PDB file of C-alpha atoms in Angstrom:
ATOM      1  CA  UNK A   1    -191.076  73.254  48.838  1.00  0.00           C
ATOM      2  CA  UNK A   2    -193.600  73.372  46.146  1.00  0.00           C
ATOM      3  CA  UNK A   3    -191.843  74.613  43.269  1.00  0.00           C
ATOM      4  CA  UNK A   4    -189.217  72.707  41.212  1.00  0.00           C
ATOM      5  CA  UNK A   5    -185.695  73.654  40.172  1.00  0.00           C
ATOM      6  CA  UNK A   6    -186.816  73.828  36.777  1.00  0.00           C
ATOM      7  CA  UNK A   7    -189.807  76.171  37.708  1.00  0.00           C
ATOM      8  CA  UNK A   8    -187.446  78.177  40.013  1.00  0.00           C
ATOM      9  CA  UNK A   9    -184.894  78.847  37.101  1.00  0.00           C
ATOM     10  CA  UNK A  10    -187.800  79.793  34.965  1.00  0.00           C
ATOM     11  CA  UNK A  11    -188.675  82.753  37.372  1.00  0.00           C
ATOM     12  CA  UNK A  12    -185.331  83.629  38.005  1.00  0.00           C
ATOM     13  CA  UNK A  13    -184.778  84.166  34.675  1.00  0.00           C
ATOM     14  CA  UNK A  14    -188.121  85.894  33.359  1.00  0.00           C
ATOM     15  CA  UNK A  15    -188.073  88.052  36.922  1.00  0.00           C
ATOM     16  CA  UNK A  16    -184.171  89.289  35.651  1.00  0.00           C
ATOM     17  CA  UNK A  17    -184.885  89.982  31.970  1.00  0.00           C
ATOM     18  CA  UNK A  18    -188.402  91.998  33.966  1.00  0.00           C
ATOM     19  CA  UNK A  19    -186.133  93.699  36.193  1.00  0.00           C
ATOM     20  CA  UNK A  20    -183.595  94.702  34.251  1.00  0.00           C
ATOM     21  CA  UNK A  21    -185.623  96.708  31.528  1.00  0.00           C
ATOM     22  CA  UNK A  22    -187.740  98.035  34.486  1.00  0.00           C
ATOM     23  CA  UNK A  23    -184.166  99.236  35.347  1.00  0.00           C
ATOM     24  CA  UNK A  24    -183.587 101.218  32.283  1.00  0.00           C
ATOM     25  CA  UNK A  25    -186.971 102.290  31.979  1.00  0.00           C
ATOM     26  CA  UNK A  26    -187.214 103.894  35.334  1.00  0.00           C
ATOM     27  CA  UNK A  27    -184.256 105.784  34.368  1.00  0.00           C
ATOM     28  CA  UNK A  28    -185.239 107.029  30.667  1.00  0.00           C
ATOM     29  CA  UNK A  29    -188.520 107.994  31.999  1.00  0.00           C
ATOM     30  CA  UNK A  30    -187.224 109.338  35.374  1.00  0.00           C
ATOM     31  CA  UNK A  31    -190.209 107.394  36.810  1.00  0.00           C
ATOM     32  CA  UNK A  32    -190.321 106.654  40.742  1.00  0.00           C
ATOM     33  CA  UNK A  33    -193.078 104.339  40.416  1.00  0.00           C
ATOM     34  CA  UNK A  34    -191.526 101.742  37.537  1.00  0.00           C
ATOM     35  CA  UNK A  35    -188.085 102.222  40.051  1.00  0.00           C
ATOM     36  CA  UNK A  36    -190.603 100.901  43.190  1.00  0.00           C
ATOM     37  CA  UNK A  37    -191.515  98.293  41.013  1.00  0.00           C
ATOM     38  CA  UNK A  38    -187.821  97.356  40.869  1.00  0.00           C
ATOM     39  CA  UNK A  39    -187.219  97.020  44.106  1.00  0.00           C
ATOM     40  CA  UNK A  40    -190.168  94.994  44.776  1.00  0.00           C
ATOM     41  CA  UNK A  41    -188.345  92.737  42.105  1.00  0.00           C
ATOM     42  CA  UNK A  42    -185.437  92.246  43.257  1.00  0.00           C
ATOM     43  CA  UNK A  43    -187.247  91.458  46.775  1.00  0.00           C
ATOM     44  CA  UNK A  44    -188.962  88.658  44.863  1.00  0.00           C
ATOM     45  CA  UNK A  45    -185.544  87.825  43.015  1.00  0.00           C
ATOM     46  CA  UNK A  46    -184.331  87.023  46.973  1.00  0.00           C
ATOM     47  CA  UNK A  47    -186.871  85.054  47.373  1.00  0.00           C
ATOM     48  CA  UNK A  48    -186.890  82.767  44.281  1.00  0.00           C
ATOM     49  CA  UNK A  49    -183.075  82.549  45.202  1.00  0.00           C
ATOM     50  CA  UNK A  50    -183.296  81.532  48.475  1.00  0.00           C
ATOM     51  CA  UNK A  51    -186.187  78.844  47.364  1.00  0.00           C
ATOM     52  CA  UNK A  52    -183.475  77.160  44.387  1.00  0.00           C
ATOM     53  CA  UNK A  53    -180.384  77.076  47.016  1.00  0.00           C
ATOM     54  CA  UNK A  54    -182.846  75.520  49.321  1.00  0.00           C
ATOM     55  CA  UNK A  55    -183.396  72.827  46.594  1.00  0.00           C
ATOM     56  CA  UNK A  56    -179.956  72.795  45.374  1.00  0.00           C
ATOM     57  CA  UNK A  57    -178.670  71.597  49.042  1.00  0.00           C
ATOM     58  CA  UNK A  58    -181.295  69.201  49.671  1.00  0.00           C
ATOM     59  CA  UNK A  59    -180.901  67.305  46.240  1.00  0.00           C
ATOM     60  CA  UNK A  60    -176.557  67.738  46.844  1.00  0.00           C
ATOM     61  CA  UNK A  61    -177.206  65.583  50.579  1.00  0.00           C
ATOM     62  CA  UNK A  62    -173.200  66.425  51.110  1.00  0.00           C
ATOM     63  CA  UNK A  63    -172.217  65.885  48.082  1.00  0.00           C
ATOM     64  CA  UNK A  64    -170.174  68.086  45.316  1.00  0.00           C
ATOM     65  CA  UNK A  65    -172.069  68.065  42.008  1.00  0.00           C
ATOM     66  CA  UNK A  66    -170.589  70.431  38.946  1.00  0.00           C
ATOM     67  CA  UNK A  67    -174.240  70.185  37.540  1.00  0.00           C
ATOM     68  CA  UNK A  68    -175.434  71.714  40.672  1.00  0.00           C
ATOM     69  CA  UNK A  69    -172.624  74.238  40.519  1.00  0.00           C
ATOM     70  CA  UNK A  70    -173.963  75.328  37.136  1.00  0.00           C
ATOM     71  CA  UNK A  71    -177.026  75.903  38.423  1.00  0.00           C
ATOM     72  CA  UNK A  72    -175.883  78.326  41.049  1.00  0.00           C
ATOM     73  CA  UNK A  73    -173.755  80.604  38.630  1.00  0.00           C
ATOM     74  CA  UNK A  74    -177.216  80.955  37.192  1.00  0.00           C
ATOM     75  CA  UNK A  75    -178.837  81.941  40.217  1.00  0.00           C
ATOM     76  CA  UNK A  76    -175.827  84.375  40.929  1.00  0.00           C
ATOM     77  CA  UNK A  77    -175.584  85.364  37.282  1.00  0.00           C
ATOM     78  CA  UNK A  78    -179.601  86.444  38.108  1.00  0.00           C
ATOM     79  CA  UNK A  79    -178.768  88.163  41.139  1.00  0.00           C
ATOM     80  CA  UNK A  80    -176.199  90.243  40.168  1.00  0.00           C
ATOM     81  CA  UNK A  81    -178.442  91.513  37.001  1.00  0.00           C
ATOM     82  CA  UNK A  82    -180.848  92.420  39.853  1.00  0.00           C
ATOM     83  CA  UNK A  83    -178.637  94.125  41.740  1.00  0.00           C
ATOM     84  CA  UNK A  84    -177.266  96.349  38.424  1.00  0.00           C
ATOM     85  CA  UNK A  85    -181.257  97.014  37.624  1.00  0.00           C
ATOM     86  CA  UNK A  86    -181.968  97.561  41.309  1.00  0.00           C
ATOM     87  CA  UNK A  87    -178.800 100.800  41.060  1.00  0.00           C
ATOM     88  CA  UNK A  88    -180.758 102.014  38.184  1.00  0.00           C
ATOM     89  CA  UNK A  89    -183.502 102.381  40.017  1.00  0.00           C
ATOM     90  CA  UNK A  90    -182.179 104.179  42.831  1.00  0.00           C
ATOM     91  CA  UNK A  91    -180.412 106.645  40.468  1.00  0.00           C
ATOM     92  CA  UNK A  92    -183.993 107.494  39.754  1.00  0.00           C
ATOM     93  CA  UNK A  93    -185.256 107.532  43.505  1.00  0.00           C
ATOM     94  CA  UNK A  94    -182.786 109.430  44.624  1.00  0.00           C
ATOM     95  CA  UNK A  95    -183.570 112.049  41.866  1.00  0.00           C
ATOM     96  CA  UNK A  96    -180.152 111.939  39.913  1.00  0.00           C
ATOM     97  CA  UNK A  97    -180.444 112.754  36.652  1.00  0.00           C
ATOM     98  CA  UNK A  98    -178.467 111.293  33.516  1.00  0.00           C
ATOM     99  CA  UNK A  99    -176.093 113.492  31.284  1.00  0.00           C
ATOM    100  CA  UNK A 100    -177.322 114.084  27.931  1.00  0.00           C
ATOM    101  CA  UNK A 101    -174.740 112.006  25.812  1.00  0.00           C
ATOM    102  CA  UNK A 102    -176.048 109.138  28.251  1.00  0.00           C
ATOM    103  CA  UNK A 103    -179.529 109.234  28.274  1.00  0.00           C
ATOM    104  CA  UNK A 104    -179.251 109.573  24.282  1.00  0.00           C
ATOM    105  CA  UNK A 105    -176.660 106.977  24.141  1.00  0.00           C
ATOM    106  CA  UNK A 106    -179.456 104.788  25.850  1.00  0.00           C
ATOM    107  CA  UNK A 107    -182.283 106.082  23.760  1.00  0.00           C
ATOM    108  CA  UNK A 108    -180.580 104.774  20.206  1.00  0.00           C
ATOM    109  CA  UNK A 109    -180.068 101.058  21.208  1.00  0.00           C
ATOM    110  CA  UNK A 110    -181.445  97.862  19.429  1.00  0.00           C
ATOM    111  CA  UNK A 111    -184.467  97.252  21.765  1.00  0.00           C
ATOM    112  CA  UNK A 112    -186.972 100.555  21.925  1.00  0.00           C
ATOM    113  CA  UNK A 113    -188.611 101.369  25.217  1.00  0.00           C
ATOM    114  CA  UNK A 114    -191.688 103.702  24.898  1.00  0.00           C
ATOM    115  CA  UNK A 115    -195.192 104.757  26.524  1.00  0.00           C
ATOM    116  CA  UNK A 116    -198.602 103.910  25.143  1.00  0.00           C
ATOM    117  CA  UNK A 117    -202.017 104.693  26.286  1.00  0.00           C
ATOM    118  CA  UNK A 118    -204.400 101.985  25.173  1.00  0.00           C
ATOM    119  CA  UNK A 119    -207.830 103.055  23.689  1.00  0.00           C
ATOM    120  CA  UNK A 120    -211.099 101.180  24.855  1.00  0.00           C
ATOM    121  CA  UNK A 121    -210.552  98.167  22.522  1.00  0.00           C
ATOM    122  CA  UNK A 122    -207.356  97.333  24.079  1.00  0.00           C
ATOM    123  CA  UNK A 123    -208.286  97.942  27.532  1.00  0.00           C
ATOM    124  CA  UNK A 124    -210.856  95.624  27.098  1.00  0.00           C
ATOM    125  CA  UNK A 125    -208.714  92.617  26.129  1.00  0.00           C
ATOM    126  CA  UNK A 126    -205.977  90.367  27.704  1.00  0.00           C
ATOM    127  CA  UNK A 127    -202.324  90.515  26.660  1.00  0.00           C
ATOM    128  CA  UNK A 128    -203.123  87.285  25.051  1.00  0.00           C
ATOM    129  CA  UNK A 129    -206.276  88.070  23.196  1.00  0.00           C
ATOM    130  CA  UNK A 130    -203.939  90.739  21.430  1.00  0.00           C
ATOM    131  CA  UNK A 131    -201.229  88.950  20.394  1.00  0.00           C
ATOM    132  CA  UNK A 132    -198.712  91.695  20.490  1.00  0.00           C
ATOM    133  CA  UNK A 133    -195.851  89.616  20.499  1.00  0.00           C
ATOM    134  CA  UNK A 134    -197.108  87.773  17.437  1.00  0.00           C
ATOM    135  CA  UNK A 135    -198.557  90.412  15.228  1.00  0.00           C
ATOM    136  CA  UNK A 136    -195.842  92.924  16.426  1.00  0.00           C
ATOM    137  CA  UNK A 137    -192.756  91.362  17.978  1.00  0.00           C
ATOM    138  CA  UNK A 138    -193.634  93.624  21.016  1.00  0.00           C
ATOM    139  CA  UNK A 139    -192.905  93.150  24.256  1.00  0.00           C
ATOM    140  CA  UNK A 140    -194.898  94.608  27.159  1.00  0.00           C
ATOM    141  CA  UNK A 141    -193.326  95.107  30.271  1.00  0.00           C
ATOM    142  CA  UNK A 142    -195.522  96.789  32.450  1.00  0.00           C
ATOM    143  CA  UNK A 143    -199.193  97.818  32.753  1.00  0.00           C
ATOM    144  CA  UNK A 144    -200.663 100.994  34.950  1.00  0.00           C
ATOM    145  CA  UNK A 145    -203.858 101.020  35.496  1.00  0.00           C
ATOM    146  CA  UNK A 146    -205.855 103.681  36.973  1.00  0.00           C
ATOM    147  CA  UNK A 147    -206.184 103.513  40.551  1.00  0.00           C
TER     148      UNK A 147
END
C-alpha cells in the first residue's frame, strides 16, 4: 500500500471531475475515442477505490468510525459520477445520437467544451510552460497527439 488516503482521495476526485467532462465531451462530439478514454477511467476509478477501502479497513481494525464513513460516501459519491460519465460514453459507442433540444441544451451551459489544434509554438511547450489556466482560466482536458 503505497499511496495514502489523502493521495487516494486526491485521485478519486481529479479522475471524477476528468471523467465526467470526458463524459459529455464524447457525447457533444460523438467521439468513440474520448468515450474509450472513459472507460479506461472508470477502470482506473475501480482501482483507486478498491486501494482507499483497502486503507479505510485496515486503519478501522473492527472498529466503527463516522470519520471513516465520510470518507466512503466520497469514494461512492466518486463512483457513481463514474458510472453516470461511463453511460455517456456508451451512448456514444453504441452510436445513439442526442435529440436536438438536448445536444443544444448541453451546448449553452456555464462551462464551454471545444476543439483546438495547437500551432508549432504550442506543441512545443508543456501545459505548464503555457499557463493556460492562469492567463486564460482554461482548462484542458485531453490531448491527441498524432500517432
Amino acid at each position: 500500500m503505497g499511496e495514502n488516503v489523502k493521495d487516494l482521495l486526491e485521485d478519486l476526485k481529479n479522475t471524477s471531475e476528468l471523467i465526467l467532462d470526458l463524459g459529455y465531451s464524447s457525447v457533444l462530439f460523438e467521439n468513440k475515442d474520448i468515450a474509450k478514454e472513459v472507460e479506461i477511467l472508470y477502470d482506473n476509478i475501480d482501482d483507486i477505490e478498491e486501494k482507499l477501502y483497502i486503507h479505510l479497513f485496515a486503519a478501522a481494525r473492527g472498529k466503527t468510525s463516522k470519520k471513516l464513513i465520510g470518507v466512503m460516501d466520497i469514494a461512492e459519491s466518486a463512483w457513481l459520477v463514474s458510472q453516470a460519465a461511463r453511460n455517456l460514453a456508451e451512448l456514444t459507442i453504441s452510436g445513439r445520437k442526442l435529440h436536438p433540444i438536448i445536444r443544444d441544451a448541453l451546448k449553452d451551459t456555464d462551462e464551454t467544451i471545444f476543439k483546438v489544434r495547437a500551432g508549432k509554438y504550442v506543441s512545443k511547450k508543456s501545459l505548464m510552460d503555457l499557463g493556460l489556466r492562469k492567463k486564460y482560466g482554461v482548462n484542458i482536458i485531453a490531448i491527441r497527439r498524432k500517432k
